[in-house]
PDB file of C-alpha atoms in Angstrom:
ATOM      1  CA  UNK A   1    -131.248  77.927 108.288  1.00 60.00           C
ATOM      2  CA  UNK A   2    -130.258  74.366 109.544  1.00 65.00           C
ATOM      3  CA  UNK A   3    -129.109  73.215 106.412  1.00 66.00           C
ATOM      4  CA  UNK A   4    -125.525  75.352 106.204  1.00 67.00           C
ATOM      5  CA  UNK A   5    -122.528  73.294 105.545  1.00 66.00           C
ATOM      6  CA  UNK A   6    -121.207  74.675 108.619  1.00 68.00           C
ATOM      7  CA  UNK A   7    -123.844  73.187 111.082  1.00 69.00           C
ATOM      8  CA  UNK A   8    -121.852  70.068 111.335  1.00 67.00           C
ATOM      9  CA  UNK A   9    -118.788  71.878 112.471  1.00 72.00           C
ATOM     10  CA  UNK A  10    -117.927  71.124 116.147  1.00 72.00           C
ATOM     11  CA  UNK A  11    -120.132  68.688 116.559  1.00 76.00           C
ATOM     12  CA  UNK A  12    -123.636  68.953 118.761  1.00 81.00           C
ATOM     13  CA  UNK A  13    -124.626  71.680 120.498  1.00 81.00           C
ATOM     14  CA  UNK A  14    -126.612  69.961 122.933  1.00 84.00           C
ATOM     15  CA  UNK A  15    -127.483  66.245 122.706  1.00 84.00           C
ATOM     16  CA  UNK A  16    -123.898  65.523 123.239  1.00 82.00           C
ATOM     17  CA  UNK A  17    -123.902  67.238 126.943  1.00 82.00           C
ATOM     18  CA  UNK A  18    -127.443  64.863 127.517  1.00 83.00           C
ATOM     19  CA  UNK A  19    -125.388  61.801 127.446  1.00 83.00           C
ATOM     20  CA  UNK A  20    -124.208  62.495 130.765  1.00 83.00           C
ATOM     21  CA  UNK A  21    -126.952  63.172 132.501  1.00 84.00           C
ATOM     22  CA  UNK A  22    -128.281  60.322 133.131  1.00 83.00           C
ATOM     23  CA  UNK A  23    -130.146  60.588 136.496  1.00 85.00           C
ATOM     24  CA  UNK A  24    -134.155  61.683 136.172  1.00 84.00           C
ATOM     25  CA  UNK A  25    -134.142  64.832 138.160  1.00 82.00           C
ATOM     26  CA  UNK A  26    -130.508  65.743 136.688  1.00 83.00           C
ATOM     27  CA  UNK A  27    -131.660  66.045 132.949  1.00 85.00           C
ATOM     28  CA  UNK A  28    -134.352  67.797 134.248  1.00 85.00           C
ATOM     29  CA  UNK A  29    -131.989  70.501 135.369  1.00 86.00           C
ATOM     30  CA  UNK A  30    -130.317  70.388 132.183  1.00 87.00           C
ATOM     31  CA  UNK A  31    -133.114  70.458 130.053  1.00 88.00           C
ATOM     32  CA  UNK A  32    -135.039  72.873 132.083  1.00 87.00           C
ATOM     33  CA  UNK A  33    -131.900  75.560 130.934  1.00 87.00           C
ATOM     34  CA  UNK A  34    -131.506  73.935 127.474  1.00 89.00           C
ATOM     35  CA  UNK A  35    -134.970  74.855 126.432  1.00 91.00           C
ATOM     36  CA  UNK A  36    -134.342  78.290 128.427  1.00 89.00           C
ATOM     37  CA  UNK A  37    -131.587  78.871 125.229  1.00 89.00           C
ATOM     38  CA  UNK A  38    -134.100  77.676 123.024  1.00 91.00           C
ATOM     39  CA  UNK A  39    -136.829  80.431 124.023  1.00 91.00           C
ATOM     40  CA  UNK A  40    -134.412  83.092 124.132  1.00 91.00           C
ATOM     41  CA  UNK A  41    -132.741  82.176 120.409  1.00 89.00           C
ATOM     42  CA  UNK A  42    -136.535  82.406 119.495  1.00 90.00           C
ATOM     43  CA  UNK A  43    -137.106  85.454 121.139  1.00 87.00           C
ATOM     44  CA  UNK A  44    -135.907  87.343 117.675  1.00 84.00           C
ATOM     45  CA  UNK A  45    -137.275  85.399 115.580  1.00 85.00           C
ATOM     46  CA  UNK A  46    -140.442  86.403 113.324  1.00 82.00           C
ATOM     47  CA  UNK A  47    -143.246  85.116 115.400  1.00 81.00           C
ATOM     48  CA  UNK A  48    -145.888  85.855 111.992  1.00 86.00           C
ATOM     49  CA  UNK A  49    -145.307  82.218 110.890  1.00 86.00           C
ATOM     50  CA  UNK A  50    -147.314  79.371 112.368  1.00 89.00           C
ATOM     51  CA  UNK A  51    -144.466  77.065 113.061  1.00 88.00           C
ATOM     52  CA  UNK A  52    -142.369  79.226 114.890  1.00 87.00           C
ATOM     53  CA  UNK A  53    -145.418  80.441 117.272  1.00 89.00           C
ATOM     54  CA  UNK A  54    -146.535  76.982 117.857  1.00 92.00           C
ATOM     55  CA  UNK A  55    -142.580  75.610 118.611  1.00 93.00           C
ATOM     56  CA  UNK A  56    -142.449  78.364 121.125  1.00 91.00           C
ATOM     57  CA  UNK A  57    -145.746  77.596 122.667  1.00 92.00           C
ATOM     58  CA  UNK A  58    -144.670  74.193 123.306  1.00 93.00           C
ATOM     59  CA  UNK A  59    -141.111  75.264 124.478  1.00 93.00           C
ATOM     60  CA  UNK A  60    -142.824  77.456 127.130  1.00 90.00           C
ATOM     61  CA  UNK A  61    -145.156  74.531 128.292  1.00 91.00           C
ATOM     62  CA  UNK A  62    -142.060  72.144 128.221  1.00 89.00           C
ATOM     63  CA  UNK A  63    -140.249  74.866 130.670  1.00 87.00           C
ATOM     64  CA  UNK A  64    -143.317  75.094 133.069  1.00 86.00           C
ATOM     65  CA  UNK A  65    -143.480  71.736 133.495  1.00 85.00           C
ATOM     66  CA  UNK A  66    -139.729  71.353 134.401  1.00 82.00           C
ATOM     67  CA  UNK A  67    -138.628  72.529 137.823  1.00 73.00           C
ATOM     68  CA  UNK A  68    -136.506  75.638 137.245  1.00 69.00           C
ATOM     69  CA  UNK A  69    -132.824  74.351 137.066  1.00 75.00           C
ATOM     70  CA  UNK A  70    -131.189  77.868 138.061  1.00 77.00           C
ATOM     71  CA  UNK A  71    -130.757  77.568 141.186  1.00 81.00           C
ATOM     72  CA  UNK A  72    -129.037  74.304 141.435  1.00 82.00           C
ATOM     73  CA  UNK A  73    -127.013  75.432 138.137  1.00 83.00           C
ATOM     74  CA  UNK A  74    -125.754  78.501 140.222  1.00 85.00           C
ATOM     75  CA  UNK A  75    -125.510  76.649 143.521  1.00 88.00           C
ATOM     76  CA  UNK A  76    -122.724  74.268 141.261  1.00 87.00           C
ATOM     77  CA  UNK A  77    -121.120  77.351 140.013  1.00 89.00           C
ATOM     78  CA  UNK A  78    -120.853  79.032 143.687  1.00 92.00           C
ATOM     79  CA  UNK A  79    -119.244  75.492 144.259  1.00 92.00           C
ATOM     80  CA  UNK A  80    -116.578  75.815 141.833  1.00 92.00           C
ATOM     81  CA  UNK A  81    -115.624  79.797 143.130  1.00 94.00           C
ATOM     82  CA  UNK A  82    -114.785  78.227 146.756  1.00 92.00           C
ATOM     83  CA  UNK A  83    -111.049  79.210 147.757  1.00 94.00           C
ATOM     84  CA  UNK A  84    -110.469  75.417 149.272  1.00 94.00           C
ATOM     85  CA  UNK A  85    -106.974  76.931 150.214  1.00 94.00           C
ATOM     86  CA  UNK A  86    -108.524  79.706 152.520  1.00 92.00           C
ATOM     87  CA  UNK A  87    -108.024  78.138 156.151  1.00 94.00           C
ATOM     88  CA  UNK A  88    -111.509  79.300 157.494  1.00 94.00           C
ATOM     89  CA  UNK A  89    -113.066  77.691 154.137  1.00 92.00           C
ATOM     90  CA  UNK A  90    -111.028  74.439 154.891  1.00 93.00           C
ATOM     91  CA  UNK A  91    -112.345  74.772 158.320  1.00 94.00           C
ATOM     92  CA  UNK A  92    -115.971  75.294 157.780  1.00 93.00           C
ATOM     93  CA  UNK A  93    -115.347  72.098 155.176  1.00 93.00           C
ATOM     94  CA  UNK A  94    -114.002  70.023 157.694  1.00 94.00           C
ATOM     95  CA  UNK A  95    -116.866  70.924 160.322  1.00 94.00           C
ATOM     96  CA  UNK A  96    -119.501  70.289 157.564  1.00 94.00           C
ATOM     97  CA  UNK A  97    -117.996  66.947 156.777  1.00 94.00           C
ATOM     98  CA  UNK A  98    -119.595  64.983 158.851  1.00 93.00           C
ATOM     99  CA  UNK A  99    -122.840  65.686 157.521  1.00 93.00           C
ATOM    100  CA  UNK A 100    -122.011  65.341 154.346  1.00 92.00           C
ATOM    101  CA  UNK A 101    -120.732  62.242 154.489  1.00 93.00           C
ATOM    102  CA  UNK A 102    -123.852  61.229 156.353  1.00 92.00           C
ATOM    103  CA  UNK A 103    -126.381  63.006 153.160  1.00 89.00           C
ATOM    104  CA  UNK A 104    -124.048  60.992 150.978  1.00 88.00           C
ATOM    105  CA  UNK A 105    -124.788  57.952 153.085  1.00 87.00           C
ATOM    106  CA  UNK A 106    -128.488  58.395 152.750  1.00 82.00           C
ATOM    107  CA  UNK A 107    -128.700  58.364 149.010  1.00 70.00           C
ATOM    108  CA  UNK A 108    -126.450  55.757 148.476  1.00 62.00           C
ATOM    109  CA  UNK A 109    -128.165  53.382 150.639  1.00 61.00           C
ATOM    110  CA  UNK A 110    -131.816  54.418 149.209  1.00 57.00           C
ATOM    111  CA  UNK A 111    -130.086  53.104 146.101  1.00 56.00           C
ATOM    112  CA  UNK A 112    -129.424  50.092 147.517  1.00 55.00           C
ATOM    113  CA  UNK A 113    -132.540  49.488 148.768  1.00 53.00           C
ATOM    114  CA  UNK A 114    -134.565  49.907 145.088  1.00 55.00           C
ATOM    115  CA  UNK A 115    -131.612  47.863 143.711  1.00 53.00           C
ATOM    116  CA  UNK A 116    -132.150  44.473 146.717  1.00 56.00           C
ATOM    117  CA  UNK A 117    -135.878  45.354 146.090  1.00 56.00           C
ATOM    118  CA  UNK A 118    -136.131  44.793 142.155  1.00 55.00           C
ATOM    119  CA  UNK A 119    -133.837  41.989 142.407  1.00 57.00           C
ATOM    120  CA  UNK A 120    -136.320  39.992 145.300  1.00 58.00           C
ATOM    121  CA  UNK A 121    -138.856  40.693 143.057  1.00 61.00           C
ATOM    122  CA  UNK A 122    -137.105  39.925 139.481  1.00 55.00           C
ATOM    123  CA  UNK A 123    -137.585  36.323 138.468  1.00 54.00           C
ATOM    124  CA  UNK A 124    -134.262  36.541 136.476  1.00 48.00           C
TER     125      UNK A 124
END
């Protein structure tokens, strides 16, 4: 039941962590495992009643439609695990850097280039 004093307590759950995300394809990730916590609270719940069938119909079309998040959510944890003061991580860093740099190059600039482009074309 939503309507416990104690839902208020904390603050949101959820909509909070959205405001970060600003980037199409990264709320995708994050709603893609949001509504993965939705289906499994649901999971439990007494499917008998209309409502509750039809919210978890749509939550299950919602999550096919979004690419599944998972991977990239573990691939960011995996991230965080690195030992960056083992010498043969620091090393492979430091060989990978250069291409890193360059990925980081790519995006950047294909930002750019949307940015120059809507500005040539915006009468402001």
């Amino acid at each position: 039941n939503s309507s416990h004093s104690d839902v208020a307590d904390g603050g949101p759950i959820f909509t909070e962590r959205l405001s970060s995300w600003t980037e199409r394809n990264e709320k995708r990730i994050i709603l893609s495992q949001i509504i993965s916590m939705y289906l499994k609270m649901l999971e439990n719940t007494d499917r008998s009643k209309a409502h509750v069938r039809n919210i978890a119909e749509e939550l299950h079309t919602l999550k096919e439609s979004l690419s599944d998040g998972s991977k990239k959510i573990e691939d960011l944890k995996d991230l965080t695990k690195l030992q960056m003061s083992d010498l043969k991580v620091q090393r492979k860093a430091v060989n990978e850097l250069f291409s890193v740099l360059q990925k980081l190059g790519d995006t950047s600039s294909s930002h750019k280039r949307k940015r120059s482009q809507f500005q040539r074309l915006c009468k402001c």
